[in-house]
Amino acid sequence: MAGGFLPFLTMVILQLGYAGMNIVSKLAMDSGMNPFVHVAYRQLFATLSIAPFAYFLERETRPRLTFSIIFHIFMCSVFGATVNQITYFVGLKNSTPTIACALSNLSPAVTFILAVPLGLESAGLRAKAGQAKVLGTVVCVGGAILLSFYHGPVVGVGQSRIHWKFADNLRNKTVSNHVNFVLGPFMLIVSSVSWAVWLIIQARVGKMYAAPYSSSALTCFMASIQCAIIGFCFDHHLSAWSLYPAIRAVSSIYAGIVCTALAFCLMSWCIERKGPLYVSVFSPLLLVIVAILSWAILQEKLYIGMVIGSTLIVMGLYCVLWGKNEEMKPTKTPDQEVDSGKQFTMEDLELQLFKKSNTSAGTNGEN
């Protein structure tokens, strides 16, 4: 079960958790919560949640901190938490949860664009894998541009019969003030770029400091301080830091514990068993879930431009992931190639499976 259905169920639950964060966070900011304050609280609760894991699970294996490691973790906190989340939540406040989730799928394409000039990725235009990555990147960017600047007519999907009074009241009071279809998508694209930069830096941190819980706790702690300073600079009134009404407290705690601390543990578990590509392919599921919840709970309207743009982004995402997956496949040696005209017995087949299982076990042991 752990090898098949359980990782699948875990990733579906994780996407549901992220979908809930987008809806609840949108309601919290519509209630008047400053997105800078929201991000600061999220990092604080995330730090408090991850710190016990870092202390108890890595106290005997944690490497010694050096200035170089601290600097790289600091840069991770800047790009992966502070800039990434501030721009994301400012973009979410000025757009819709569906647009936010659609544009967050740009991250693999943006990472590829940044990694090529740094020598971390190769375009490889002569191979199908390289062509797929380039084509997927172009399609992703095109979908993002279309989603950002073209809306078109409303898709006739009817009106939801679900009426959450709290959400209805906030929507009637604030939706006209908190939707900006230029600033919102722009900030969300900046968030994707920042996340791509974090992925590149984090890859180096993982090699330098093999203590993921400790590095995550330090990242969240540094980001808490950074976000608090930025928040006070933009709004120095103490009333802005109030967690009343309750939706603000629920949103901050939920985002910090469920979508940072718990999500990190679940994704790490799935990556260990299925690999990073398996985790990545579930990203479009979040878009579908959020679109349904936004329509049902927030009465969000779907436009033709949003549907077409989101579809292009998802298609481009899978194209990039397919290309990356093809590149990661080991090259077959001559003795592994199968002659189409050769007949195999059951003993030959069992021998081939035995060799493959031993090869896989040896690879897992080295990692």
XYZ file of C-alpha atoms in Angstrom, residues 2-352:
351
model
C 2.845 2.384 0.881
C 4.331 1.806 -2.557
C 1.227 2.654 -4.558
C -2.004 3.997 -3.161
C -0.711 5.701 -0.007
C 1.620 8.189 -1.780
C -1.213 8.977 -4.201
C -3.646 9.578 -1.324
C -1.040 11.697 0.494
C -0.526 13.989 -2.497
C -4.270 14.387 -3.042
C -4.739 15.324 0.636
C -1.837 17.760 0.329
C -3.439 19.490 -2.652
C -6.706 19.726 -0.709
C -4.760 21.357 2.118
C -3.232 23.928 -0.223
C -6.620 24.586 -1.783
C -8.083 25.316 1.640
C -5.225 27.719 2.351
C -5.953 29.704 -0.816
C -9.645 30.033 0.032
C -9.168 30.839 3.728
C -6.279 33.242 3.072
C -8.331 35.095 0.463
C -11.144 35.506 3.003
C -8.697 36.683 5.684
C -7.276 39.378 3.417
C -10.739 40.382 2.256
C -11.519 40.952 5.938
C -8.806 43.623 5.940
C -5.738 41.594 6.946
C -2.522 42.977 5.505
C -0.788 40.336 3.337
C 2.569 41.332 4.860
C 1.179 40.601 8.317
C -0.316 37.334 7.116
C 3.034 36.135 5.762
C 4.846 37.138 8.970
C 2.422 35.141 11.109
C 2.635 32.191 8.733
C 6.421 32.053 9.078
C 6.167 32.367 12.853
C 3.733 29.461 13.202
C 5.758 27.424 10.714
C 8.923 27.974 12.760
C 7.200 26.870 15.962
C 5.906 23.766 14.178
C 9.145 22.641 12.522
C 11.540 23.493 15.380
C 10.641 20.430 17.534
C 11.245 18.089 14.555
C 14.586 19.779 13.879
C 15.669 19.473 17.506
C 14.646 15.888 18.234
C 15.237 14.242 14.856
C 18.503 15.950 13.871
C 20.244 16.858 17.122
C 22.818 14.065 16.666
C 23.227 14.267 12.887
C 23.037 18.026 12.356
C 26.222 19.357 10.646
C 28.075 22.346 12.030
C 26.884 25.724 10.796
C 29.402 27.830 8.880
C 29.152 31.361 7.570
C 28.681 30.081 4.017
C 25.797 27.803 5.093
C 24.127 30.576 7.098
C 24.412 32.927 4.117
C 22.825 30.393 1.754
C 20.005 29.691 4.223
C 19.478 33.427 4.547
C 19.165 33.722 0.760
C 16.687 30.832 0.837
C 14.624 32.713 3.397
C 14.666 35.841 1.228
C 13.621 34.209 -2.054
C 11.804 31.080 -0.902
C 9.769 32.595 1.906
C 9.793 36.383 2.174
C 9.705 37.518 -1.466
C 7.892 34.437 -2.730
C 5.083 34.485 -0.189
C 4.662 38.263 0.034
C 4.293 38.570 -3.727
C 2.020 35.503 -3.812
C -0.364 36.780 -1.165
C -0.360 40.332 -2.539
C -1.172 38.773 -5.916
C -3.854 36.582 -4.345
C -5.413 39.599 -2.651
C -5.543 41.470 -5.975
C -6.813 38.561 -8.090
C -8.591 35.285 -7.423
C -7.514 31.912 -5.975
C -7.940 30.271 -9.395
C -5.590 32.735 -11.115
C -3.092 32.398 -8.263
C -2.987 28.611 -8.545
C -2.781 28.715 -12.342
C 0.205 31.062 -12.377
C 1.980 29.113 -9.617
C 2.321 26.273 -12.183
C 4.805 28.477 -14.034
C 7.552 27.538 -11.556
C 9.020 24.544 -13.479
C 9.207 26.568 -16.708
C 10.734 29.596 -14.987
C 13.229 27.338 -13.178
C 14.273 25.880 -16.543
C 14.739 29.378 -18.022
C 16.973 30.441 -15.126
C 18.882 27.161 -14.900
C 20.016 27.051 -18.547
C 22.314 30.142 -18.466
C 23.679 28.993 -15.082
C 24.704 25.665 -16.558
C 22.373 23.673 -14.285
C 20.169 22.577 -17.190
C 20.873 21.978 -20.862
C 18.446 22.855 -23.613
C 19.437 19.840 -25.694
C 17.443 20.895 -28.745
C 18.631 17.900 -30.747
C 16.877 15.476 -28.391
C 13.129 15.063 -27.961
C 13.458 15.709 -24.206
C 15.121 19.094 -24.764
C 12.595 20.050 -27.412
C 9.758 19.130 -25.026
C 11.193 21.320 -22.257
C 11.616 24.315 -24.554
C 8.177 23.858 -26.104
C 6.577 23.398 -22.680
C 8.246 26.550 -21.398
C 6.964 28.581 -24.358
C 3.437 27.202 -23.914
C 3.514 27.960 -20.153
C 4.629 31.544 -20.695
C 2.051 32.004 -23.451
C -0.698 30.690 -21.200
C 0.377 33.026 -18.401
C 0.292 36.043 -20.736
C -3.133 35.061 -22.044
C -4.511 34.500 -18.543
C -3.117 37.829 -17.328
C -4.269 40.122 -20.126
C -7.307 38.483 -21.680
C -10.515 37.470 -19.911
C -13.254 37.323 -22.536
C -16.841 36.299 -21.821
C -17.941 34.489 -18.680
C -18.139 30.702 -18.911
C -21.736 29.657 -18.383
C -21.384 27.089 -15.585
C -24.342 28.373 -13.587
C -24.352 29.725 -10.058
C -23.443 27.815 -6.925
C -26.185 27.084 -4.431
C -23.723 27.084 -1.544
C -24.016 30.285 0.470
C -21.539 30.779 3.294
C -22.804 33.960 4.943
C -19.365 35.029 6.148
C -17.875 34.696 2.648
C -20.898 36.372 1.035
C -20.656 39.377 3.362
C -16.929 39.825 2.737
C -17.400 39.450 -0.990
C -20.116 42.108 -1.108
C -17.982 44.556 0.872
C -14.499 44.086 -0.525
C -14.365 42.366 -3.902
C -14.501 45.639 -5.845
C -11.533 47.010 -3.888
C -9.327 43.928 -3.895
C -9.314 42.814 -7.523
C -6.703 44.224 -9.871
C -6.219 42.049 -12.952
C -2.901 43.731 -13.770
C -1.159 43.984 -10.395
C -2.409 40.595 -9.198
C -1.051 38.423 -12.057
C 2.171 40.465 -12.168
C 2.894 39.802 -8.499
C 2.063 36.111 -8.943
C 4.540 35.850 -11.830
C 7.186 37.519 -9.640
C 6.365 34.921 -6.987
C 7.034 32.098 -9.471
C 10.361 33.662 -10.445
C 11.333 33.999 -6.784
C 10.389 30.371 -6.152
C 12.543 29.285 -9.101
C 15.513 31.184 -7.648
C 14.886 29.464 -4.305
C 14.924 26.020 -5.962
C 18.342 26.735 -7.436
C 19.766 27.984 -4.126
C 18.086 25.199 -2.128
C 19.748 22.575 -4.318
C 23.104 23.865 -3.109
C 21.967 24.104 0.519
C 20.853 20.467 0.428
C 24.395 19.419 -0.504
C 26.098 21.714 2.009
C 23.816 21.120 5.001
C 22.183 17.682 5.154
C 19.641 18.578 7.833
C 16.364 19.465 6.068
C 14.292 20.113 9.196
C 16.942 22.354 10.739
C 17.507 24.317 7.530
C 13.737 24.743 7.099
C 13.345 25.925 10.701
C 16.170 28.444 10.236
C 14.686 29.595 6.933
C 11.261 30.180 8.493
C 12.790 31.904 11.538
C 14.804 34.319 9.389
C 11.776 34.928 7.176
C 9.649 35.694 10.259
C 12.015 38.517 11.201
C 12.235 39.807 7.626
C 8.458 39.760 7.122
C 7.828 41.418 10.488
C 10.201 44.275 9.617
C 8.644 44.714 6.160
C 5.147 44.523 7.640
C 5.873 47.263 10.196
C 7.398 49.441 7.481
C 4.240 49.224 5.368
C 1.799 49.421 8.277
C 3.183 50.442 11.679
C -0.208 50.472 13.421
C -0.457 47.697 16.020
C -4.119 47.215 15.157
C -3.042 45.809 11.770
C -1.436 42.878 13.619
C -4.655 41.870 15.322
C -5.847 38.326 14.635
C -9.472 39.377 14.963
C -11.827 38.455 13.336
C -11.132 34.760 13.878
C -10.645 34.067 10.160
C -7.270 35.844 10.406
C -6.023 33.577 13.197
C -7.369 30.473 11.476
C -5.723 31.462 8.198
C -2.321 32.217 9.752
C -2.185 29.060 11.870
C -3.525 26.900 9.053
C -1.009 28.231 6.526
C 1.928 27.877 8.922
C 1.206 24.418 10.335
C -0.612 22.631 7.495
C 0.848 24.256 4.377
C 4.430 24.697 5.591
C 5.336 22.298 8.401
C 3.030 19.360 7.603
C 3.333 19.832 3.847
C 7.124 19.714 4.095
C 6.991 16.389 5.944
C 4.465 14.846 3.536
C 6.291 15.988 0.408
C 9.626 14.764 1.779
C 8.052 11.359 2.454
C 6.597 11.170 -1.066
C 9.811 12.364 -2.732
C 11.778 9.698 -0.865
C 9.456 6.952 -2.187
C 8.361 8.221 -5.576
C 10.798 10.967 -6.550
C 10.352 14.716 -7.173
C 8.668 14.259 -10.551
C 5.809 12.298 -8.952
C 5.185 15.184 -6.550
C 5.290 17.775 -9.341
C 2.601 16.169 -11.509
C -0.030 16.781 -8.825
C 0.254 20.575 -9.105
C -2.521 20.952 -11.727
C -4.878 19.050 -9.402
C -4.674 22.020 -7.030
C -5.873 24.313 -9.822
C -8.939 22.131 -10.435
C -9.818 21.903 -6.736
C -9.394 25.643 -6.155
C -11.454 26.514 -9.242
C -14.329 24.361 -7.956
C -14.115 25.722 -4.387
C -13.813 29.329 -5.574
C -16.889 28.922 -7.762
C -18.850 27.157 -5.013
C -17.849 29.203 -1.951
C -16.576 32.551 -3.218
C -18.994 32.802 -6.174
C -15.988 33.370 -8.444
C -16.710 33.757 -12.153
C -14.744 31.797 -14.714
C -13.732 33.577 -17.913
C -12.755 32.074 -21.253
C -9.279 33.599 -20.985
C -8.761 32.018 -17.562
C -9.819 28.573 -18.809
C -7.688 28.666 -21.982
C -4.684 30.203 -20.199
C -4.860 27.662 -17.349
C -5.137 24.804 -19.846
C -2.058 26.013 -21.722
C -0.085 26.343 -18.473
C -0.994 22.796 -17.413
C -0.130 21.412 -20.869
C 3.190 23.231 -20.829
C 3.909 22.017 -17.299
C 3.425 18.384 -18.264
C 5.527 18.911 -21.385
C 8.432 20.244 -19.291
C 8.054 17.435 -16.746
C 7.953 14.812 -19.503
C 11.149 16.188 -21.002
C 12.855 16.214 -17.622
C 11.702 12.662 -16.930
C 13.109 11.475 -20.261
C 16.467 13.086 -19.478
C 16.618 11.364 -16.092
C 16.100 7.893 -17.572
C 19.339 5.872 -17.533
C 20.911 5.155 -20.890
C 20.588 1.529 -21.880
C 23.794 -0.459 -22.224
C 24.223 -2.826 -25.182
C 23.535 -5.925 -23.059
C 20.270 -4.373 -21.833
C 18.890 -3.726 -25.314
C 16.257 -6.199 -26.414
C 16.285 -7.778 -29.836
C 12.735 -7.652 -31.131
C 13.152 -11.028 -32.828
C 14.489 -12.893 -29.777
C 12.260 -15.262 -27.843
C 12.497 -15.204 -24.029
C 11.708 -17.971 -21.606
C 10.227 -17.438 -18.126
C 13.701 -18.018 -16.643
C 15.129 -15.218 -18.819
C 12.353 -12.858 -17.757
C 12.855 -13.625 -14.058
C 16.593 -13.062 -14.450
C 16.004 -9.649 -16.067
